[in-house]
Coordinates of C-alpha atoms in Angstrom, one line a residue:
M1 CA 47.6 10.5 27.7
I2 CA 45.3 8.4 29.9
A3 CA 44.5 9.0 33.6
I4 CA 45.0 6.0 35.9
T5 CA 43.3 6.3 39.3
L6 CA 44.8 4.2 42.1
P7 CA 43.0 2.9 45.2
D8 CA 44.3 5.7 47.4
G9 CA 42.6 8.2 45.1
S10 CA 45.9 9.4 43.5
V11 CA 45.9 9.9 39.7
K12 CA 48.8 9.2 37.4
H13 CA 49.1 10.0 33.7
F14 CA 50.6 7.7 31.2
D15 CA 50.7 7.2 27.4
A16 CA 48.0 4.9 26.1
G17 CA 49.2 1.3 26.1
V18 CA 50.8 1.4 29.5
T19 CA 50.5 -1.9 31.3
P20 CA 49.6 -2.5 35.0
M21 CA 53.1 -3.7 35.6
D22 CA 54.4 -0.4 34.1
V23 CA 52.2 1.5 36.6
A24 CA 53.5 -0.7 39.4
K25 CA 57.1 0.1 38.5
S26 CA 56.3 3.8 38.4
I27 CA 55.4 3.4 42.1
S28 CA 58.5 1.5 43.1
E29 CA 60.6 -1.4 41.7
G30 CA 60.3 -3.2 45.0
F31 CA 56.5 -3.0 44.9
A32 CA 56.4 -4.1 41.3
R33 CA 58.3 -7.3 42.2
N34 CA 55.5 -8.3 44.4
V35 CA 52.6 -7.5 42.0
I36 CA 51.1 -10.6 40.6
S37 CA 47.7 -9.6 39.3
A38 CA 45.5 -6.6 38.6
S39 CA 42.0 -5.3 37.9
F40 CA 41.0 -2.4 35.7
N41 CA 37.6 -0.8 36.0
K42 CA 36.5 -3.8 38.0
E43 CA 37.6 -6.3 35.3
T44 CA 40.4 -8.8 35.9
V45 CA 43.3 -8.1 33.6
E46 CA 46.8 -9.4 33.1
T47 CA 49.8 -7.4 34.4
T48 CA 50.8 -7.1 30.8
T49 CA 47.5 -5.9 29.4
P50 CA 47.8 -2.6 27.5
L51 CA 45.5 0.0 29.0
A52 CA 43.9 2.3 26.4
E53 CA 41.5 4.5 28.4
D54 CA 41.1 6.4 31.7
G55 CA 40.2 4.1 34.6
N56 CA 40.6 2.7 38.1
L57 CA 43.5 0.3 38.5
I58 CA 44.1 -2.0 41.5
L59 CA 47.4 -3.9 41.8
Y60 CA 47.3 -7.2 43.8
T61 CA 50.1 -9.0 45.6
W62 CA 50.1 -12.4 47.3
N63 CA 48.6 -10.7 50.4
N64 CA 45.3 -10.0 48.6
D65 CA 42.6 -12.5 48.0
E66 CA 42.5 -11.5 44.3
G67 CA 46.3 -12.1 44.1
K68 CA 46.0 -15.6 45.6
K69 CA 43.2 -16.3 43.1
A70 CA 45.4 -15.5 40.1
F71 CA 48.3 -17.4 41.7
W72 CA 46.3 -20.5 42.2
H73 CA 44.5 -20.3 38.8
S74 CA 47.9 -20.0 37.2
S75 CA 49.1 -23.0 39.2
A76 CA 46.1 -25.0 37.8
H77 CA 47.5 -24.3 34.3
I78 CA 50.9 -25.7 35.4
L79 CA 49.2 -28.8 36.8
A80 CA 47.4 -29.3 33.5
Q81 CA 50.6 -29.0 31.5
A82 CA 52.4 -31.5 33.8
L83 CA 49.5 -34.0 33.4
E84 CA 49.5 -33.7 29.6
E85 CA 53.2 -34.3 29.5
L86 CA 53.1 -37.3 31.9
Y87 CA 49.8 -38.8 30.5
P88 CA 49.6 -38.0 26.8
G89 CA 46.1 -38.2 25.3
I90 CA 44.1 -37.1 28.4
K91 CA 41.3 -34.6 28.1
L92 CA 41.2 -31.5 30.2
S93 CA 38.0 -29.9 31.3
I94 CA 38.1 -27.0 33.9
G95 CA 40.7 -25.9 36.5
P96 CA 39.7 -23.0 38.7
A97 CA 41.1 -21.4 41.8
I98 CA 39.2 -22.3 45.0
E99 CA 39.2 -20.9 48.5
N100 CA 42.4 -22.7 49.4
G101 CA 44.3 -23.7 46.2
F102 CA 43.0 -25.1 43.0
Y103 CA 41.9 -28.2 41.2
Y104 CA 41.7 -29.6 37.6
D105 CA 39.1 -32.0 36.4
V106 CA 40.5 -34.5 33.9
D107 CA 39.3 -37.4 31.8
F108 CA 42.2 -39.9 31.9
G109 CA 40.5 -42.3 29.5
D110 CA 42.1 -45.8 29.9
K111 CA 45.0 -44.3 32.0
T112 CA 44.9 -44.4 35.8
I113 CA 46.4 -42.1 38.4
S114 CA 46.4 -42.6 42.2
E115 CA 47.7 -40.8 45.3
K116 CA 51.1 -42.4 45.0
D117 CA 51.6 -40.8 41.6
L118 CA 51.1 -37.2 42.9
K119 CA 54.7 -36.7 44.0
E120 CA 55.8 -37.3 40.4
V121 CA 53.3 -34.8 39.1
E122 CA 54.4 -32.2 41.8
D123 CA 58.1 -32.6 40.6
K124 CA 57.0 -32.1 37.0
M125 CA 55.1 -29.0 38.0
L126 CA 58.1 -27.5 39.9
T127 CA 60.3 -28.2 36.8
I128 CA 57.9 -26.3 34.6
A129 CA 57.6 -23.5 37.2
R130 CA 61.4 -23.0 37.3
G131 CA 61.3 -22.3 33.6
K132 CA 59.8 -18.8 34.4
H133 CA 57.5 -19.1 31.4
E134 CA 55.3 -16.0 30.8
F135 CA 51.5 -16.3 30.8
S136 CA 50.0 -14.6 27.8
I137 CA 46.4 -14.2 26.7
R138 CA 45.3 -14.3 23.0
E139 CA 41.9 -14.0 21.4
S140 CA 40.5 -16.7 19.2
S141 CA 37.5 -16.9 17.0
K142 CA 34.8 -19.4 18.0
A143 CA 35.4 -21.4 14.8
D144 CA 39.1 -21.7 15.5
A145 CA 38.6 -22.6 19.1
L146 CA 36.1 -25.3 18.2
D147 CA 38.4 -26.7 15.5
Y148 CA 41.3 -26.9 17.9
Y149 CA 39.5 -29.0 20.5
K150 CA 37.5 -31.1 18.0
K151 CA 40.9 -32.2 16.6
Q152 CA 41.8 -33.3 20.2
N153 CA 38.4 -35.1 20.5
N154 CA 37.9 -33.0 23.7
E155 CA 34.1 -32.9 24.0
Y156 CA 34.4 -31.0 27.3
K157 CA 36.1 -27.9 25.9
V158 CA 33.9 -28.1 22.8
E159 CA 30.8 -27.9 25.0
L160 CA 32.2 -25.0 26.9
I161 CA 33.0 -23.1 23.7
E162 CA 29.6 -23.8 22.2
N163 CA 28.1 -21.8 25.0
L164 CA 30.4 -18.8 24.5
E165 CA 29.8 -15.8 22.2
D166 CA 32.2 -15.2 19.3
G167 CA 34.5 -12.4 20.2
T168 CA 34.7 -13.3 23.9
I169 CA 36.9 -16.4 23.6
T170 CA 40.5 -16.3 24.7
F171 CA 43.3 -18.8 25.2
C172 CA 46.2 -18.7 27.7
D173 CA 49.6 -19.8 26.6
H174 CA 52.8 -20.6 28.5
D175 CA 55.7 -22.7 27.5
T176 CA 54.4 -25.4 25.2
F177 CA 51.0 -25.4 26.8
T178 CA 47.7 -23.7 25.8
D179 CA 44.3 -23.7 27.4
L180 CA 40.9 -22.1 27.0
C181 CA 40.9 -19.4 29.6
R182 CA 39.2 -16.1 30.5
G183 CA 42.4 -14.6 32.0
G184 CA 43.7 -13.6 35.4
H185 CA 47.2 -14.9 35.7
I186 CA 50.5 -14.1 37.5
P187 CA 53.3 -12.7 35.3
N188 CA 55.3 -16.0 34.9
T189 CA 55.5 -19.6 36.3
G190 CA 58.7 -18.8 38.2
I191 CA 56.7 -17.0 41.0
V192 CA 55.4 -20.5 42.0
K193 CA 58.0 -21.9 44.4
A194 CA 56.2 -24.5 46.4
I195 CA 53.5 -27.0 45.4
K196 CA 51.5 -29.7 47.2
L197 CA 48.9 -31.9 45.5
M198 CA 46.5 -32.7 48.2
S199 CA 44.1 -35.4 47.0
I200 CA 42.3 -37.1 44.2
A201 CA 38.5 -37.3 44.0
G202 CA 35.8 -38.2 41.5
A203 CA 33.7 -35.3 40.0
Y204 CA 30.9 -35.5 37.5
W205 CA 31.2 -33.3 34.5
R206 CA 29.3 -30.1 35.3
G207 CA 28.2 -31.6 38.6
D208 CA 25.6 -33.7 36.9
E209 CA 25.4 -37.4 38.0
K210 CA 24.1 -38.2 34.5
N211 CA 27.4 -37.2 33.0
K212 CA 30.8 -39.0 33.0
Q213 CA 32.8 -39.0 36.2
L214 CA 36.1 -37.2 35.8
T215 CA 39.2 -37.3 38.0
R216 CA 39.6 -34.2 40.1
I217 CA 43.1 -33.4 41.4
Y218 CA 43.3 -30.8 44.2
G219 CA 46.4 -28.8 44.9
I220 CA 47.8 -25.7 46.6
S221 CA 50.9 -23.6 45.9
F222 CA 52.8 -20.8 47.5
P223 CA 55.5 -18.2 46.6
K224 CA 57.7 -19.5 49.4
Q225 CA 58.4 -23.0 50.7
K226 CA 58.0 -21.6 54.2
D227 CA 54.4 -20.7 53.5
L228 CA 53.7 -24.3 52.3
T229 CA 55.3 -25.8 55.5
E230 CA 53.2 -23.5 57.7
Y231 CA 50.0 -24.4 55.8
L232 CA 50.7 -28.1 56.1
N233 CA 51.3 -27.7 59.9
L234 CA 48.0 -25.8 60.1
L235 CA 46.2 -28.7 58.3
E236 CA 47.6 -31.1 60.9
E237 CA 46.3 -29.0 63.7
A238 CA 43.0 -28.7 61.9
K239 CA 42.7 -32.5 61.8
K240 CA 43.2 -32.6 65.6
R241 CA 40.4 -30.0 65.9
D242 CA 38.0 -31.6 63.3
H243 CA 34.6 -31.3 64.9
R244 CA 33.6 -34.7 63.6
K245 CA 36.6 -36.3 65.5
L246 CA 36.0 -34.2 68.6
G247 CA 32.3 -34.7 68.6
K248 CA 32.8 -38.5 68.6
E249 CA 35.5 -38.4 71.3
L250 CA 33.4 -36.1 73.6
E251 CA 30.2 -38.0 72.8
L252 CA 28.3 -35.0 71.6
F253 CA 26.6 -36.2 68.4
T254 CA 26.4 -39.0 66.0
F255 CA 24.9 -39.9 62.6
S256 CA 23.0 -43.0 61.5
Q257 CA 22.5 -44.3 57.9
K258 CA 19.2 -45.7 59.0
V259 CA 18.0 -42.2 60.2
G260 CA 19.4 -40.6 57.1
Q261 CA 22.4 -38.6 55.8
G262 CA 22.8 -35.1 57.1
L263 CA 20.4 -35.7 60.0
P264 CA 22.5 -35.4 63.2
L265 CA 21.5 -37.3 66.4
W266 CA 22.4 -35.3 69.6
L267 CA 23.7 -37.5 72.4
P268 CA 23.0 -36.7 76.0
K269 CA 26.2 -34.5 76.5
G270 CA 25.6 -32.8 73.2
A271 CA 21.9 -32.2 73.9
A272 CA 22.9 -30.7 77.3
L273 CA 25.5 -28.5 75.5
R274 CA 22.9 -27.3 73.1
E275 CA 20.4 -26.6 75.9
R276 CA 23.0 -24.4 77.7
L277 CA 23.6 -22.5 74.5
E278 CA 19.9 -22.0 73.9
N279 CA 19.3 -20.9 77.5
F280 CA 22.2 -18.5 77.3
L281 CA 20.7 -16.8 74.3
K282 CA 17.1 -17.0 75.5
K283 CA 18.1 -15.2 78.7
A284 CA 19.7 -12.4 76.7
Q285 CA 16.8 -12.2 74.3
K286 CA 14.3 -11.9 77.1
K287 CA 16.2 -8.9 78.5
A288 CA 16.2 -7.5 75.0
G289 CA 12.4 -7.7 74.7
Y290 CA 12.0 -10.8 72.5
E291 CA 9.1 -13.1 72.8
M292 CA 9.5 -16.9 72.1
V293 CA 7.2 -18.5 69.6
I294 CA 7.0 -22.1 68.3
T295 CA 6.0 -23.0 64.7
P296 CA 5.5 -26.5 63.1
H297 CA 8.1 -28.4 61.1
I298 CA 5.8 -28.4 58.0
G299 CA 3.6 -25.9 56.3
Q300 CA 1.3 -25.8 53.3
K301 CA 3.0 -25.4 50.0
E302 CA 1.1 -22.2 49.4
L303 CA 2.8 -20.6 52.4
Y304 CA 6.2 -21.0 50.8
V305 CA 5.0 -20.0 47.4
T306 CA 3.8 -16.7 48.9
S307 CA 7.1 -16.1 50.7
G308 CA 9.2 -17.0 47.6
H309 CA 11.0 -19.8 49.3
Y310 CA 9.4 -22.5 47.1
E311 CA 10.8 -20.8 44.1
K312 CA 14.2 -20.6 45.7
Y313 CA 14.4 -24.0 47.4
G314 CA 11.5 -26.1 45.9
A315 CA 13.3 -27.8 43.0
D316 CA 16.3 -28.8 45.0
S317 CA 14.6 -29.4 48.3
F318 CA 12.6 -32.2 49.9
Q319 CA 9.5 -32.7 47.6
P320 CA 6.0 -31.9 48.7
I321 CA 4.2 -34.1 51.2
T322 CA 0.8 -35.2 49.9
T323 CA -2.1 -36.1 52.2
P324 CA -5.3 -38.2 51.6
S325 CA -7.1 -34.9 50.7
E326 CA -6.8 -34.4 47.0
G327 CA -4.6 -31.5 46.0
E328 CA -3.4 -30.8 49.6
E329 CA 0.4 -30.5 49.8
F330 CA 2.8 -29.7 52.6
L331 CA 6.5 -28.9 52.7
L332 CA 9.2 -29.5 55.3
K333 CA 9.9 -26.0 56.6
P334 CA 12.9 -24.5 54.7
M335 CA 12.8 -21.2 56.7
N336 CA 11.0 -19.9 59.8
C337 CA 10.2 -16.4 58.6
P338 CA 7.0 -17.2 56.7
H339 CA 5.6 -18.7 59.8
H340 CA 6.6 -15.6 61.9
C341 CA 4.9 -13.4 59.3
E342 CA 1.7 -15.3 59.9
I343 CA 2.1 -14.9 63.6
F344 CA 2.3 -11.2 63.1
N345 CA -0.8 -11.4 60.9
S346 CA -2.8 -13.2 63.6
K347 CA -4.1 -9.9 65.1
P348 CA -4.2 -6.2 64.3
W349 CA -1.4 -4.0 65.6
S350 CA -1.0 -0.4 66.4
Y351 CA 2.2 1.7 66.1
K352 CA 2.2 1.7 69.9
D353 CA 2.7 -2.1 69.9
L354 CA 5.9 -2.0 67.7
P355 CA 8.5 -3.2 67.6
K356 CA 7.4 -6.9 67.9
R357 CA 10.3 -9.3 68.3
F358 CA 9.5 -12.9 67.7
A359 CA 12.3 -15.5 68.4
E360 CA 12.4 -19.2 67.9
F361 CA 14.9 -22.1 67.9
G362 CA 13.2 -23.5 64.8
T363 CA 14.3 -26.6 62.9
V364 CA 14.3 -26.3 59.2
Y365 CA 15.1 -28.8 56.4
R366 CA 16.9 -28.5 53.0
Y367 CA 17.9 -31.2 50.7
E368 CA 21.7 -30.9 50.3
Q369 CA 23.4 -33.2 47.8
S370 CA 25.1 -36.1 49.6
G371 CA 28.5 -35.0 48.3
E372 CA 28.0 -31.6 49.9
L373 CA 27.2 -32.9 53.4
H374 CA 30.0 -32.4 56.0
G375 CA 29.6 -33.2 59.7
L376 CA 27.5 -30.5 61.4
T377 CA 28.6 -27.7 59.0
R378 CA 26.5 -28.9 56.1
V379 CA 23.4 -30.9 57.1
R380 CA 19.8 -31.5 55.9
G381 CA 18.1 -30.7 59.1
F382 CA 19.3 -27.9 61.3
T383 CA 18.0 -25.6 64.1
Q384 CA 18.3 -21.8 63.6
D385 CA 18.4 -19.3 66.4
D386 CA 16.0 -17.3 64.4
A387 CA 14.2 -14.0 65.2
H388 CA 12.2 -11.5 63.3
I389 CA 11.6 -8.0 64.3
F390 CA 8.6 -6.1 62.9
C391 CA 9.1 -2.4 63.3
M392 CA 8.2 1.0 61.9
P393 CA 10.7 2.5 59.5
D394 CA 11.8 5.2 62.0
Q395 CA 12.6 2.4 64.5
L396 CA 14.9 0.6 62.1
D397 CA 18.2 2.3 63.1
D398 CA 17.7 1.7 66.8
E399 CA 16.6 -1.9 66.4
F400 CA 19.5 -2.7 64.1
K401 CA 22.0 -1.3 66.7
K402 CA 20.4 -3.4 69.4
V403 CA 20.8 -6.6 67.3
I404 CA 24.5 -5.7 66.8
D405 CA 24.9 -5.4 70.6
L406 CA 23.4 -8.9 71.0
V407 CA 25.6 -10.5 68.4
L408 CA 28.7 -8.9 70.0
Y409 CA 27.6 -10.2 73.4
V410 CA 27.4 -13.7 72.0
F411 CA 30.8 -13.5 70.3
G412 CA 32.4 -12.1 73.4
S413 CA 30.9 -14.7 75.7
L414 CA 32.2 -17.6 73.5
G415 CA 35.7 -16.3 72.7
F416 CA 35.2 -15.1 69.1
E417 CA 37.3 -12.0 69.3
N418 CA 38.8 -11.8 65.8
F419 CA 36.1 -10.8 63.3
Y420 CA 35.1 -8.2 60.8
T421 CA 31.8 -7.3 59.2
Q422 CA 30.6 -7.0 55.6
V423 CA 27.9 -4.5 54.6
S424 CA 26.2 -5.9 51.5
L425 CA 24.5 -3.1 49.5
R426 CA 22.7 -3.1 46.1
D427 CA 24.4 -2.6 42.8
P428 CA 23.5 1.0 41.9
E429 CA 23.9 0.2 38.2
K430 CA 21.3 -2.7 38.2
P431 CA 18.3 -1.4 40.1
E432 CA 16.1 -4.0 38.3
K433 CA 17.6 -6.7 40.5
Y434 CA 15.8 -5.3 43.6
I435 CA 12.4 -4.7 44.9
G436 CA 11.1 -1.8 47.0
S437 CA 11.3 1.9 46.8
L438 CA 14.5 3.8 46.4
E439 CA 13.6 5.8 49.5
N440 CA 13.3 2.6 51.6
W441 CA 16.6 1.2 50.2
D442 CA 18.3 4.5 51.1
K443 CA 17.0 4.3 54.7
A444 CA 17.9 0.7 55.1
E445 CA 21.5 1.1 53.8
K446 CA 22.1 4.2 55.8
A447 CA 20.8 2.5 58.9
I448 CA 23.2 -0.4 58.5
I449 CA 26.2 1.8 57.8
S450 CA 25.3 4.2 60.6
A451 CA 24.9 1.3 63.0
A452 CA 28.2 -0.2 62.0
E453 CA 30.0 3.1 62.4
S454 CA 28.4 4.0 65.7
K455 CA 29.4 0.5 67.0
E456 CA 32.9 1.1 65.7
L457 CA 32.8 -2.2 63.7
D458 CA 35.6 -3.1 61.4
Y459 CA 33.5 -3.4 58.2
K460 CA 33.9 -3.4 54.4
I461 CA 31.2 -2.5 51.9
E462 CA 30.4 -4.9 49.0
Y463 CA 28.2 -3.5 46.3
G464 CA 25.9 -5.9 44.5
E465 CA 25.9 -8.4 47.4
A466 CA 22.6 -7.3 49.0
A467 CA 19.7 -9.7 49.0
F468 CA 17.0 -8.8 46.4
Y469 CA 14.7 -7.6 49.3
G470 CA 17.3 -5.6 51.2
P471 CA 20.8 -4.9 52.5
K472 CA 22.5 -7.0 55.2
L473 CA 25.3 -7.1 57.7
D474 CA 27.3 -10.3 57.9
F475 CA 29.8 -11.1 60.7
M476 CA 32.9 -12.9 59.5
V477 CA 34.7 -14.6 62.3
K478 CA 38.3 -15.9 62.3
D479 CA 38.9 -19.0 64.4
A480 CA 42.0 -20.0 66.4
L481 CA 43.6 -21.4 63.2
G482 CA 42.9 -18.2 61.2
R483 CA 40.1 -19.6 59.1
S484 CA 37.2 -17.4 58.3
W485 CA 33.6 -18.4 59.0
Q486 CA 30.4 -16.5 58.4
L487 CA 28.7 -16.4 61.8
G488 CA 25.7 -14.2 62.5
T489 CA 23.7 -12.1 60.1
I490 CA 21.3 -9.2 60.2
Q491 CA 19.1 -8.5 57.2
V492 CA 16.6 -5.7 56.5
D493 CA 13.6 -7.0 54.5
Y494 CA 10.9 -4.9 52.8
N495 CA 9.9 -8.0 50.7
L496 CA 8.1 -10.4 53.0
P497 CA 5.9 -7.7 54.7
E498 CA 4.8 -6.8 51.2
R499 CA 4.2 -10.4 50.1
F500 CA 2.2 -11.2 53.3
E501 CA 0.5 -7.9 53.4
L502 CA 1.6 -7.1 56.9
E503 CA 0.2 -3.9 58.4
Y504 CA -0.1 -1.8 61.5
K505 CA -2.2 1.3 62.2
G506 CA -0.1 4.4 62.5
S507 CA -0.6 7.5 64.6
D508 CA -2.4 9.0 61.7
N509 CA -5.0 6.2 61.8
E510 CA -3.8 5.0 58.4
M511 CA -2.5 1.5 57.7
H512 CA 1.3 1.2 57.1
R513 CA 3.7 -1.6 56.2
P514 CA 6.3 -2.6 58.8
V515 CA 9.9 -3.2 58.1
M516 CA 11.2 -6.7 59.0
I517 CA 14.7 -7.5 60.4
H518 CA 16.0 -11.0 60.2
R519 CA 18.7 -12.0 62.7
A520 CA 20.5 -15.1 63.8
P521 CA 23.6 -14.6 66.0
F522 CA 24.5 -18.4 66.0
G523 CA 23.2 -19.0 62.5
S524 CA 22.4 -22.6 63.1
M525 CA 23.0 -24.6 66.3
E526 CA 24.7 -27.4 64.3
R527 CA 27.1 -25.2 62.4
F528 CA 27.8 -23.0 65.4
V529 CA 28.7 -26.0 67.6
A530 CA 31.0 -27.4 64.9
I531 CA 32.8 -24.1 64.5
L532 CA 33.0 -23.6 68.3
L533 CA 34.4 -27.1 68.6
E534 CA 37.2 -26.4 66.1
H535 CA 37.9 -22.9 67.4
T536 CA 38.3 -24.2 71.0
G537 CA 39.6 -27.7 70.2
G538 CA 36.9 -28.9 72.5
N539 CA 38.0 -26.7 75.4
F540 CA 34.8 -24.8 75.7
P541 CA 34.3 -21.9 78.1
L542 CA 33.9 -23.3 81.6
W543 CA 30.2 -22.4 81.8
L544 CA 29.5 -24.4 78.7
M545 CA 31.5 -27.5 79.4
P546 CA 29.4 -30.7 79.6
E547 CA 31.4 -31.9 82.6
Q548 CA 33.3 -29.2 84.6
V549 CA 35.0 -31.3 87.3
S550 CA 36.1 -34.9 87.7
I551 CA 36.7 -36.1 91.2
L552 CA 39.5 -38.7 91.1
S553 CA 39.5 -41.1 94.0
L554 CA 42.8 -42.8 94.8
S555 CA 41.0 -45.9 95.9
E556 CA 37.5 -47.2 96.8
K557 CA 38.3 -46.3 100.5
Y558 CA 37.7 -42.6 99.7
E559 CA 34.4 -43.1 97.9
K560 CA 32.4 -41.7 100.7
Y561 CA 34.5 -38.5 100.9
S562 CA 34.4 -38.2 97.1
Q563 CA 30.6 -38.3 97.2
K564 CA 30.6 -35.6 99.9
V565 CA 32.7 -33.3 97.7
L566 CA 30.4 -34.2 94.7
N567 CA 27.3 -33.2 96.7
L568 CA 28.8 -29.9 97.7
L569 CA 29.6 -29.0 94.1
E570 CA 26.3 -30.1 92.8
N571 CA 24.5 -28.0 95.4
D572 CA 26.4 -25.1 93.9
E573 CA 25.2 -26.1 90.4
I574 CA 28.7 -27.3 89.3
R575 CA 28.7 -30.2 86.9
A576 CA 30.9 -32.9 88.4
L577 CA 31.4 -36.7 88.4
V578 CA 33.3 -39.2 90.6
D579 CA 35.8 -41.6 89.0
N580 CA 36.3 -44.3 91.6
R581 CA 37.3 -47.1 89.2
N582 CA 40.0 -49.5 90.2
E583 CA 42.6 -47.8 88.0
T584 CA 45.8 -45.9 88.6
I585 CA 45.5 -42.2 89.3
G586 CA 47.8 -41.6 86.4
K587 CA 45.4 -43.3 84.0
K588 CA 42.4 -41.4 85.4
I589 CA 44.2 -38.1 85.0
R590 CA 45.2 -39.0 81.4
E591 CA 41.6 -39.9 80.5
A592 CA 40.2 -36.7 82.1
E593 CA 42.7 -34.7 80.1
M594 CA 41.6 -36.5 76.9
N595 CA 38.0 -35.8 77.7
K596 CA 38.8 -32.1 78.1
I597 CA 37.5 -31.9 81.6
P598 CA 38.6 -28.5 82.9
Y599 CA 39.3 -29.4 86.5
M600 CA 40.4 -32.6 88.3
L601 CA 40.1 -33.0 92.1
I602 CA 42.3 -35.8 93.5
V603 CA 41.0 -37.3 96.8
G604 CA 43.1 -39.6 99.0
E605 CA 44.0 -40.2 102.6
Q606 CA 45.6 -36.8 103.3
E607 CA 42.7 -34.9 101.5
E608 CA 40.1 -36.8 103.5
K609 CA 42.0 -36.2 106.8
D610 CA 42.4 -32.4 106.1
G611 CA 39.0 -31.9 104.4
T612 CA 40.7 -30.6 101.2
V613 CA 41.1 -31.6 97.6
S614 CA 44.2 -31.5 95.4
V615 CA 43.3 -29.5 92.3
R616 CA 44.6 -30.0 88.7
K617 CA 43.7 -27.9 85.8
H618 CA 43.4 -29.2 82.2
G619 CA 46.4 -28.4 80.2
E620 CA 48.2 -26.6 83.1
G621 CA 48.7 -29.2 85.8
D622 CA 48.8 -29.0 89.6
L623 CA 47.2 -25.9 91.3
G624 CA 47.8 -27.1 94.9
T625 CA 45.3 -28.0 97.6
M626 CA 42.2 -26.1 98.9
T627 CA 39.0 -26.8 100.6
P628 CA 36.0 -28.0 98.5
E629 CA 34.3 -24.7 99.4
A630 CA 37.2 -22.6 98.2
F631 CA 37.3 -24.6 95.0
S632 CA 33.6 -24.1 94.5
E633 CA 34.0 -20.3 94.9
L634 CA 36.9 -20.4 92.3
I635 CA 34.7 -22.2 89.8
Q636 CA 31.7 -19.9 90.4
K637 CA 33.9 -16.8 90.1
T638 CA 35.4 -18.0 86.8
I639 CA 32.0 -18.8 85.3
K640 CA 30.7 -15.4 86.4
E641 CA 33.6 -13.6 84.7
E642 CA 33.1 -15.7 81.5
S643 CA 29.4 -15.4 81.2
K644 CA 28.7 -11.8 81.9
E645 CA 25.1 -10.6 81.9
F646 CA 23.7 -9.0 78.7
N647 CA 23.1 -5.3 79.3
V648 CA 20.3 -3.7 77.3

């Protein structure tokens, strides 16, 4: 008999050779019908894999990320089979599951495939899926695996196999199809009920531009047609909210090939938006005891060698800048933290001076591959809302909690209410991956968990996900479309204080090493604005809007009164403009709606006579008439409710 421990801690006993599906059926037949994948002792297994020893078993359904991964990986196999049947002689390479769906990279040789052919491939996939063919894993010797693919002249699979150890090679079979595969599949093809092939793209073999370009086919699949329909509707809504589209329409930012890829240009409205975001955070930071610093955009190469960033980013980043002085090299700044360490090092500190909190909106540069660039979410130059806290070890818990408060304040003020946190800890089985004493690691990890619990955060623990220098807390935000984004991070670092030999004099008159906290509630201004744009659809909180009010004059006759209303609003620091063009009021309203302007004030003969304005709200319509003073009070009250003060 073997003991199988389930996630709830319960233990069931079975004869050796029991499969994960057998265990699922022992729980309930209904549950078993929904099980599509499993892991045993942290290793992915098939639902039909015989279990021969005691261990921990997790059974996954479509509702688990791991279940979706197996579902989409299996769908990639179905895609590969369909392609082989429709285009005999093609060469398959790799076909993994991705965050949303799957893809397969294929060498079509002298054959061609285009977007118009995808419907035929989808139909073939569904025909295969309806056959309810079981997925099964079998082991193969390295020699047999090489022989199989050499006979097919498939140099891609041969290269993969040559890098594998004999005894670790497996194939997956279903129907008439077989493929080199590590495993992790759904029970049979019939579980796949809906398929959509999304696009075709080029992809270099192994991501190397020196290699041959293959054809990558992206797809997604679901266990119900209803799920696919909902997903496609979500994509259509996402297109409307695409920050690149909205950024252009709202005149926030642009890009120029002459300036360079991945280097955004902020237009006046976007620059003003960024300034408001920066001032919002600066105000909160000042109350929280942060001091603003400014560091240069470049630094000597040796600075980043000391910090370790050159080793991390050097090979794939902008190359060193040489000067007329022989041997002198500078780098574009990849991170702000080495500069802040040197600021701390600029004078001696006592324990009475700590903590020191240095903050900066510092622009950094990293050379992203051109194919990876995407609007504002993936750029080569970006500004981080960076801060580094240098504190004594016994101050760590309190400082960490204060940073959580600041992050939650930012999220609450900007409408990010649906989020969870991830506590990333070290892998206890691989201590060699980390630096620093066990005592310090224990303190840091306990501080993070204690802080998360005391703030009643919805968090999950991930072992092995810590940085090599310390554990961290990441904030995972869901936007209005249900998509997850990593926004905001807090990290505990014992590494840089060691590398830069940071010290303070303790109460015992001895020199001690401070602990360093890295934090960035926005992450980067570029990425944050992009996510905020897509989350709100361009309808930012009123306090943040580039233009809060548009005064729509029915004709030029009322320009003087419109200007009077404008002056009143501007005196109350409300951002407004007058639209007195010779256009119909209907067109002016439509354009104001398209530009996401929150409020429209219509001014005509009656309004001028009564000293009032007719108020319309974006997306809601007519709110009636009121005096300009009453409207100003309404706006100021709304802004005050939205942008509450940060309480330390």
